[in-house]
Structure formats: structure tokens, C-alpha cells
XYZ file of C-alpha atoms in Angstrom:
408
model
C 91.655 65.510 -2.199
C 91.541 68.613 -4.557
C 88.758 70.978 -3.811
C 86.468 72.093 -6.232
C 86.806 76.208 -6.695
C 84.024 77.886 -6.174
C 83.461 81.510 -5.510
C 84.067 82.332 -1.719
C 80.591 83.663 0.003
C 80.705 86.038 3.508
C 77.495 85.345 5.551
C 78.249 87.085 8.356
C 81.882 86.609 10.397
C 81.976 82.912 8.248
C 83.059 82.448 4.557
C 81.750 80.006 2.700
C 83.565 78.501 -0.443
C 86.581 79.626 -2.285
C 89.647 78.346 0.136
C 87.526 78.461 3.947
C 86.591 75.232 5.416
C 83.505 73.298 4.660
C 81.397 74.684 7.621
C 78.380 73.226 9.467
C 75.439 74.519 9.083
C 71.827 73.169 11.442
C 68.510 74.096 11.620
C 65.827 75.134 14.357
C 62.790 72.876 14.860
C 61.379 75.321 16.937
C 58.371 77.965 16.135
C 60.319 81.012 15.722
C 57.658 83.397 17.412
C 58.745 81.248 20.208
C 61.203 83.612 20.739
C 63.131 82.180 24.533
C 62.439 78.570 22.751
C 64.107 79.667 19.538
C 67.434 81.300 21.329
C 67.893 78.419 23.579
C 67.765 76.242 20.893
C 70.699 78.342 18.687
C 72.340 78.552 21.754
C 72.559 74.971 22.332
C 73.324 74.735 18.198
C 76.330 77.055 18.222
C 77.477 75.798 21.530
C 77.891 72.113 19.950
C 79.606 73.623 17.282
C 76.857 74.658 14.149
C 78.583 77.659 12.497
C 75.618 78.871 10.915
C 72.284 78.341 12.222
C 68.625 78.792 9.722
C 65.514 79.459 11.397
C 62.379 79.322 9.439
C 60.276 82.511 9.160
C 57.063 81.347 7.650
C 54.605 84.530 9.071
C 54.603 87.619 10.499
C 55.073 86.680 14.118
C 57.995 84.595 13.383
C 58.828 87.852 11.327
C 58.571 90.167 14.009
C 60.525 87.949 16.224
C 64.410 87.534 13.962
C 65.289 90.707 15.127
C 64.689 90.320 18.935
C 66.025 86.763 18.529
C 69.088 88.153 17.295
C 69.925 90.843 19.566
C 69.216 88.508 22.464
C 71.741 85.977 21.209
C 74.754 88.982 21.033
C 73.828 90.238 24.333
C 74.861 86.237 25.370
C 77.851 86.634 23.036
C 76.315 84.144 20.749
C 77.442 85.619 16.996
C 76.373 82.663 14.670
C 75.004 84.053 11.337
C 71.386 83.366 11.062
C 69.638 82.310 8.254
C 66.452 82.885 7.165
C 64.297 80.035 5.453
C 61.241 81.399 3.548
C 58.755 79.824 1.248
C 55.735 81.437 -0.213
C 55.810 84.649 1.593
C 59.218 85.706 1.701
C 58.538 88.132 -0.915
C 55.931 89.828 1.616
C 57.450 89.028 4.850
C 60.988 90.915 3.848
C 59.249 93.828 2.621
C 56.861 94.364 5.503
C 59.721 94.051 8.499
C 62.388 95.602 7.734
C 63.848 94.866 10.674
C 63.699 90.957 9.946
C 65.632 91.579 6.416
C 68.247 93.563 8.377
C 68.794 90.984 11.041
C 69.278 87.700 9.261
C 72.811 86.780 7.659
C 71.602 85.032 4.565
C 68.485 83.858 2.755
C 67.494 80.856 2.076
C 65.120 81.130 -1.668
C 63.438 78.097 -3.161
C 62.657 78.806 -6.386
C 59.874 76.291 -6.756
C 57.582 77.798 -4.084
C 58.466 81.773 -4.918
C 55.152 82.003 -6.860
C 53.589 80.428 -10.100
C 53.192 81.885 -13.283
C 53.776 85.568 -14.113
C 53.689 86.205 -10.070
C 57.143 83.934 -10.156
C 59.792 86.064 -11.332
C 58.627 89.090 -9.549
C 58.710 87.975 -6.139
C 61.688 86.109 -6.374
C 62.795 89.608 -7.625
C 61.621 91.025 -4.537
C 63.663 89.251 -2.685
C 66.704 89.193 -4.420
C 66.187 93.703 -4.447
C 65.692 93.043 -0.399
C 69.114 91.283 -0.309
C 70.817 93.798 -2.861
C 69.227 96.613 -0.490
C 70.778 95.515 2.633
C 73.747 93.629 1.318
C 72.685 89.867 2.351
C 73.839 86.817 0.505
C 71.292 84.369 -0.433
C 71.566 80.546 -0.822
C 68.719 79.508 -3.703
C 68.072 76.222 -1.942
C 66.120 73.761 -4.969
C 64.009 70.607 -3.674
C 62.896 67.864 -5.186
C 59.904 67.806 -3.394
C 58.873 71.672 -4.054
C 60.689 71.532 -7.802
C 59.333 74.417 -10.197
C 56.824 72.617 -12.215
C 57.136 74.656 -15.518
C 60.944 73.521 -15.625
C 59.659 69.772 -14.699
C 56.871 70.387 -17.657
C 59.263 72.047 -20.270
C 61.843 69.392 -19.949
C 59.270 66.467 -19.917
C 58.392 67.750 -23.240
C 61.513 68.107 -24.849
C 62.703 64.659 -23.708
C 59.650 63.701 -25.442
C 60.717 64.587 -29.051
C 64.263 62.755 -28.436
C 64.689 59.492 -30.499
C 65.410 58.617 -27.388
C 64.284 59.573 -24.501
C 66.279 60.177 -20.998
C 64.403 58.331 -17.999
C 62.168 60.522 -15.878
C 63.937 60.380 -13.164
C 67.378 61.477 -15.138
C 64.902 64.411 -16.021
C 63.858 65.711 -12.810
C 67.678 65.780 -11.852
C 68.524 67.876 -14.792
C 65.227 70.189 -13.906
C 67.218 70.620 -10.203
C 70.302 71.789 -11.592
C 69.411 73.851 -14.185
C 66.508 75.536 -11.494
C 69.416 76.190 -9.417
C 72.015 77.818 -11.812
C 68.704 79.880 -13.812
C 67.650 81.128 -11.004
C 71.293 82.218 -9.888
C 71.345 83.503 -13.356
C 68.077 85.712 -13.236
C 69.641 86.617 -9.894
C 72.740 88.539 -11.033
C 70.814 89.794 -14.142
C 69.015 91.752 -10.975
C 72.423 93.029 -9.434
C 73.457 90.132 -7.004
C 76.651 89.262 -7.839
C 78.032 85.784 -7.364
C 79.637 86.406 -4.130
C 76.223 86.641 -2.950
C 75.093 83.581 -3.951
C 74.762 79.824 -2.627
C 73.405 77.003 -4.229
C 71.430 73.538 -3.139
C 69.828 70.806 -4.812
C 68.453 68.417 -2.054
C 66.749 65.392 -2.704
C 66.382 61.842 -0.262
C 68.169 59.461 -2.741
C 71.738 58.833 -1.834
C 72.891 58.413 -5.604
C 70.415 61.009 -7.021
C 72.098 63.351 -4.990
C 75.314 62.743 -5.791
C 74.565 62.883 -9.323
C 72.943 65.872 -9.212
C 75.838 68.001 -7.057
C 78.549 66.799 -9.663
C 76.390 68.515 -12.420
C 76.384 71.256 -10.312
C 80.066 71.569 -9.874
C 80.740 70.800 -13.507
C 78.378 73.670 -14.462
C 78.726 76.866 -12.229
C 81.472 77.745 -9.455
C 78.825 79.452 -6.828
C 79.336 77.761 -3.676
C 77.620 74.531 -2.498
C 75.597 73.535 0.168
C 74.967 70.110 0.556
C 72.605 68.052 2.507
C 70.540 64.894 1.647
C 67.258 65.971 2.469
C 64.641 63.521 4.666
C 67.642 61.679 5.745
C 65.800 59.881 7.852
C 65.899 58.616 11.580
C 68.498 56.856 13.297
C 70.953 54.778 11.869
C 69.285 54.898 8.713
C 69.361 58.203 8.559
C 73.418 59.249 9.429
C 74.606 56.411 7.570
C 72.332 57.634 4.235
C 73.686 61.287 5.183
C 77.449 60.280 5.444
C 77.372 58.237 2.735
C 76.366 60.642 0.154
C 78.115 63.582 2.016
C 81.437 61.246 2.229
C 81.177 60.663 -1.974
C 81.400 64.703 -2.339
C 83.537 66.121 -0.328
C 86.490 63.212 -1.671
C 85.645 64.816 -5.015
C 86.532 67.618 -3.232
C 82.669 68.599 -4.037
C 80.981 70.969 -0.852
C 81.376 74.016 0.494
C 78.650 73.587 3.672
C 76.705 70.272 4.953
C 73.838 69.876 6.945
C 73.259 66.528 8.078
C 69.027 66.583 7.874
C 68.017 63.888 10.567
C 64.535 63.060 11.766
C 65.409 63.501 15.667
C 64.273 60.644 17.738
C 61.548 60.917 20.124
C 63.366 62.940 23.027
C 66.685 62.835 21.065
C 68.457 66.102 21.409
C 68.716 68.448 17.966
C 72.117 68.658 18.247
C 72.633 65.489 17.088
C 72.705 66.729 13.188
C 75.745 69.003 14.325
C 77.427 66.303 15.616
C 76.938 63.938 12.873
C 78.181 66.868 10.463
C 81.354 67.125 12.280
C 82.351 63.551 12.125
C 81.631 63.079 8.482
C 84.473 66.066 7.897
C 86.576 65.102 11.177
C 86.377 61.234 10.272
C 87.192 61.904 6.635
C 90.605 64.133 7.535
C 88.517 67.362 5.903
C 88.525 68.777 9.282
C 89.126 68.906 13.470
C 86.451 69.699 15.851
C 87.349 67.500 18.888
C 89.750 64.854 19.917
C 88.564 61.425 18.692
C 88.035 58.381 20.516
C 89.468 54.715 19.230
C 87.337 52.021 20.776
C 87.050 48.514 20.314
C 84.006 46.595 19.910
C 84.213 44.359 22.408
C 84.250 40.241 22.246
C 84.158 37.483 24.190
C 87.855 38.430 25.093
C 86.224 41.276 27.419
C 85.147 40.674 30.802
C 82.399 43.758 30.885
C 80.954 46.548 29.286
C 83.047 48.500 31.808
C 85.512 49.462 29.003
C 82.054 50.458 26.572
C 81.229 52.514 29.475
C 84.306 54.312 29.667
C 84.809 55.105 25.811
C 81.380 56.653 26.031
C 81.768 58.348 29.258
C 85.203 59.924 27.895
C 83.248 60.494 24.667
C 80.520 63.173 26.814
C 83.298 64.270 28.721
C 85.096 65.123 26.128
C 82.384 67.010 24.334
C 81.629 68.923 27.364
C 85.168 70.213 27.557
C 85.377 71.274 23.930
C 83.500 74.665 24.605
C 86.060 75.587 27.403
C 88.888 73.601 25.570
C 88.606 74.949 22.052
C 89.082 78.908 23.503
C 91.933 78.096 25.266
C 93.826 75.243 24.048
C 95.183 75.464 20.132
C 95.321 72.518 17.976
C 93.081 70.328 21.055
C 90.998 68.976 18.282
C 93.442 67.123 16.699
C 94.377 65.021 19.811
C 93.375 61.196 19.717
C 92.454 59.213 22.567
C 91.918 55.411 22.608
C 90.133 53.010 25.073
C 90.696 49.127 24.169
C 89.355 46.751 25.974
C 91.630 43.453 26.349
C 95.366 42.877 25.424
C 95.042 41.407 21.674
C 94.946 45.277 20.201
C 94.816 47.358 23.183
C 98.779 48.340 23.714
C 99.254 48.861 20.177
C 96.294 50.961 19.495
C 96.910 53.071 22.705
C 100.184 53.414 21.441
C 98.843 54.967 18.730
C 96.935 57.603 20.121
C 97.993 60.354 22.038
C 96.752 59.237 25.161
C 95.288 55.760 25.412
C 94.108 52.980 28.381
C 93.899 49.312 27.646
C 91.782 47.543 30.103
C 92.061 44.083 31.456
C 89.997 41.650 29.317
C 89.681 38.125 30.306
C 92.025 35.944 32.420
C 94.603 39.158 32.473
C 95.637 40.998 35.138
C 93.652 43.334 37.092
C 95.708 46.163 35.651
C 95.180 48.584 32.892
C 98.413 50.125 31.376
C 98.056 54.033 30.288
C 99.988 55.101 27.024
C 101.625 58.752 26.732
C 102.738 59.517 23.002
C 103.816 55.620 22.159
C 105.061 55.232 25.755
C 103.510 53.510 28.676
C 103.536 56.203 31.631
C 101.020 54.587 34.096
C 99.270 51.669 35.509
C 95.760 52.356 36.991
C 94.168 50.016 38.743
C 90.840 49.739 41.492
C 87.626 51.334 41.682
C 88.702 54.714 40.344
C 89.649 54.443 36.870
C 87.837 56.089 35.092
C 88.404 59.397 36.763
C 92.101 58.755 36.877
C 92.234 58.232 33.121
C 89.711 61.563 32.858
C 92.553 63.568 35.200
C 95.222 62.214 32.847
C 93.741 63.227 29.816
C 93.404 66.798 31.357
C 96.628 66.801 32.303
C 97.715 66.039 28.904
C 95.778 68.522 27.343
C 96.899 71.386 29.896
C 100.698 69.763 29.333
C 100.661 69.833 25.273
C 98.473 72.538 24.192
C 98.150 75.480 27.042
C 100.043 78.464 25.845
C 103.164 79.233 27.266
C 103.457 80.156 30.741
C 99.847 78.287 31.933
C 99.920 77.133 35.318
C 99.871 73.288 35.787
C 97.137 71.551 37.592
């Protein structure tokens, strides 16, 4: 797929747009005056593999807090930009501290709750002299739910006098894009040049939003930051995300995604990082961890033992990644597969890099390993999971360790 050009952005040590990656960006849940709550949170963010992190600061404590936040987070070694997410008051709290505007990577600016009226442009112009003064990017970040009401009202009326008139929902999209790209406009007219500047329009409707991102990228090359906003929970809510993500980026459309889940009661937050990664990984955009092939399962299985193992290699795999992706180049890309019976499993473990196919039913007790297309071992017993976990080890200390590593 052929990637849209846009204009490359630095937010911090990551680029966004031009020829870098599409990165993965999260966001806190926390209260950011919470300050331990807040770190342990972007800890746990970065550490499952968000490469930029927004935090909202909504009031002065949260305020007074970015700058203690951040510190605390390079004294762990934790360097993921931070970004700060303001509505209302960003005008006042990034005047008042300083510190904050210092601290934080990027802003996040949505035009339709800056101010109203005559108070509109001038803070927004606050803001965007607070980023020229300390040499921040900003991403102006338009939602359908906050949309600037004097665009809605000014192109409501003049889709009123056309013989024919678009529908209003075809209406409100154009009022996203073009509140995006004027206020990028009115931006630069300030000083901010365009490789300061990142764009959004997020809205909760699969094909609204894809609509809405191509007029984007057909009208303006400032970077792109997608994300369907109010996913949702659940299935309903990573299928809704990757579906209108996955459109996109094979138009080569998206320069950073958030995947905006509702987390389940006691679900962890790092689920929306996770999701993000497998829409790009899944999709051959890019590699964050080795991927696991699993079957189903059918009446050809004897358990859920083989279930059991593809999601206990799954964790263990994800676990490793932290230690894994440090030392090991080129890890990611490895493939592992766990079948379950002998209809698919030898040619799928063939396949991967490293694959097991389990006995199903009526076969023998055995359950052939694969190495690179060739079958290496036979594990069978009590203990096979953990042999299969040693062997993938093995592997990954045998094809990606750097010269002169020490075997285990």
C-alpha cells in the first residue's frame, strides 16, 4: 500500500508522518493530580508498547502535577512523549504554569471548546503563542461531539440556499474537516509552521469516519491521527475500531491510531495499546511481537488444553517482549503456531517459525514440534507446555541474539 505524504511531525524522540511508522498513541484514565496513579499508569502504557502517551490536564492541580509526573517517569527511564489534552482552559492553564507548557511533548487543541465568539480566536491564539514560545507541536484534535457551532451554523445555512441541498449529516462532516484544516490555517498565520502541526477528526460512526479522513488527506498534507472515537466496549468496540482503522491505513491514510475502547469493568487499560498494535501488525503495516496461529478448535479436539496453551504462549510471549525487544533484533517478526489436531496442524506449524500440533481425537498421545518447515521434536506427558515455552526461547536466543551470546 502507498502511503499518503504528509509532513513529518517531531513530538519528542518520535516522528510522526512523512516516512516514520504509524505509531501508537493511548491515553490515561487516571486524575492527573493523582500524580503516583498517573506514572504507574504511563508506565504500564509505554511498557506494553504506547509510543506516545496523552494525559488530560483539565485544572490547576492536574497542572501543577505534568511536570513532576514527567521528571518522575525519566528518573525510571521511562521517555514516552507526553501529551497534553486541554479543553476550555488550556488557554489559562499554559499561561499560568509554565512549568506544565515546558514539560509536555505536544498539545492536544479542540477547536470547538477553545472559547465562543470573539473570546475564540484569542485563546486558541494563546495557545498556539505558548507552543511557538517553547517549541511544542500541537495536534488540533476536532470532535463531533464538541464541533464549533458557528462552522455547524454557517454551513447549515449555505446548504440551505443550494437547489439542492447536501444531507445534514454530509454537512457536519464537511464542518469537521474544514474546522480542522482552518484552524491549522489560523495556526500558521500565528507562526506555527506545519511541522508543528497534527490533525484529527473523530467521530463514533465507522463510515463517517472514514469519509471524513479521506477529505482530510485529499485536502492538506499535515499529519493524521486517527481514532474512532466512543468505540465502544468489548467486541463491539475493537472490531468498530479495526474496521475503520483497517479501511485507512490500506489507503495508505494515518500517520498515528489510538484505538478508543470503553475498558471493561476490571479490564486492564492497556488493552487499547494492544488492540492498536494488531490492527498495524495483523495488516503487515508493522511488527511489535511474534504472532500466534491458533485454531479454533472442533469436535476433532479432545480439550481446551491446546486453547490453553495458545493463550498461555500468547501472555508469555507478551511478557518477554519488554526484555526481548532490547536485546533480540527482528524478534517481532517471528511466528509461532499452536494447532490443535492433525487435519491443519503439521502444515500450519510448518509454516511458522516455530509451531506444536497437539493430539486431537483418536491420535496419538504425541505432539510433533516444527523448526523452520522441519519437524525437530516430539513432546509428549504432563510437561508440554513448558517444553514448547523452553523451545521457543531457545529459538529466539538461537536466531536473533547477536553474535557471540551465550546459549542457554
Amino acid at each position: 500500500m502507498k502511503k499518503h505524504h504528509t509532513i513529518p511531525v517531531k513530538v519528542g524522540h518520535i516522528t510522526i508522518g512523512g516516512h516514520a511508522p504509524v505509531v501508537v498513541q493511548s491515553m490515561t484514565d487516571t486524575d492527573t493530580a493523582d500524580k503516583l496513579a498517573t506514572i504507574t499508569q504511563i508506565e504500564a502504557l509505554a511498557k506494553a508498547g504506547s509510543e506516545i502517551v496523552r494525559i488530560t490536564v483539565n485544572n490547576e492541580e492536574a497542572a501543577k502535577q505534568v511536570a513532576p509526573i514527567r521528571d518522575a517517569l525519566r528518573a525510571r527511564n521511562c521517555d514516552v512523549p507526553l501529551v497534553g489534552d486541554f479543553h476550555y482552559n488550556g488557554h489559562l492553564l499554559l499561561t499560568k504554569y509554565p512549568e506544565c507548557a515546558q514539560a509536555l511533548d505536544k498539545y492536544r487543541i479542540n477547536p470547538g471548546n477553545v472559547g465562543f465568539a470573539d473570546k475564540k480566536d484569542r485563546q486558541f491564539a494563546t495557545m498556539i503563542e505558548t507552543a511557538l514560545q517553547y517549541n511544542k507541536p500541537i495536534r488540533i484534535g476536532v470532535n463531533w461531539g464538541s464541533l464549533d457551532k458557528s462552522i455547524t451554523a454557517r454551513l447549515m445555512n449555505e446548504n440551505a440556499q443550494l437547489p439542492h441541498p447536501k444531507t445534514a449529516e454530509a454537512v457536519m462532516q464537511e464542518a469537521l474537516v474544514l474546522s480542522a484544516i482552518e484552524s491549522a490555517q489560523f495556526a500558521q498565520t500565528l507562526g506555527l509552521g506545519a511541522d508543528k502541526i497534527v490533525l484529527s477528526c473523530k467521530v463514533s460512526q465507522v463510515q463517517a469516519l472514514i469519509s471524513v479522513y479521506r477529505e482530510l488527506a485529499k485536502r492538506s498534507q499535515f499529519a493524521l491521527h486517527l481514532g474512532l472515537t466512543e468505540a465502544g466496549m468489548g467486541s463491539k468496540g475493537i472490531v468498530a475500531a479495526s474496521v475503520a482503522m483497517g479501511v485507512l491505513l490500506q489507503e495508505g491514510i494515518g500517520d498515528t491510531i489510538r484505538a478508543s475502547l470503553t475498558p471493561e469493568p476490571g479490564a486492564d487499560r492497556i488493552t487499547e495499546v494492544i488492540v492498536s498494535q494488531q490492527i498495524l501488525q495483523t495488516m503487515g503495516i508493522r511488527a511489535f511481537m511474534p504472532m500466534v496461529t491458533a485454531c479454533p478448535g472442533c469436535g476433532r479436539t479432545t480439550s481446551v488444553f491446546f486453547r490453553e496453551l495458545a493463550d498461555q504462549i500468547q501472555r508469555f510471549l507478551r511478557e518477554r517482549m519488554p526484555v526481548w525487544r532490547h536485546q533480540y533484533s527482528g524478534v517481532e517478526n517471528m511466528s509461532v503456531a499452536v494447532m490443535g489436531c492433525v487435519v491443519n496442524g503439521p502444515g500450519e506449524s510448518k509454516h511458522a517459525n516455530i509451531g506444536i500440533s497437539l493430539p486431537g481425537t483418536g491420535e496419538a498421545p504425541t505432539a510433533p514440534v516444527f523448526i523452520d518447515g522441519e519437524k525437530t521434536h516430539t513432546l509428549r506427558g504432563a510437561h508440554i507446555a513448558q517444553e514448547f515455552l523452553q523451545l521457543i526461547e531457545q529459538y529466539v536466543l538461537d536466531h536473533y541474539a547477536p553474535p557471540g551470546t551465550a546459549a542457554l
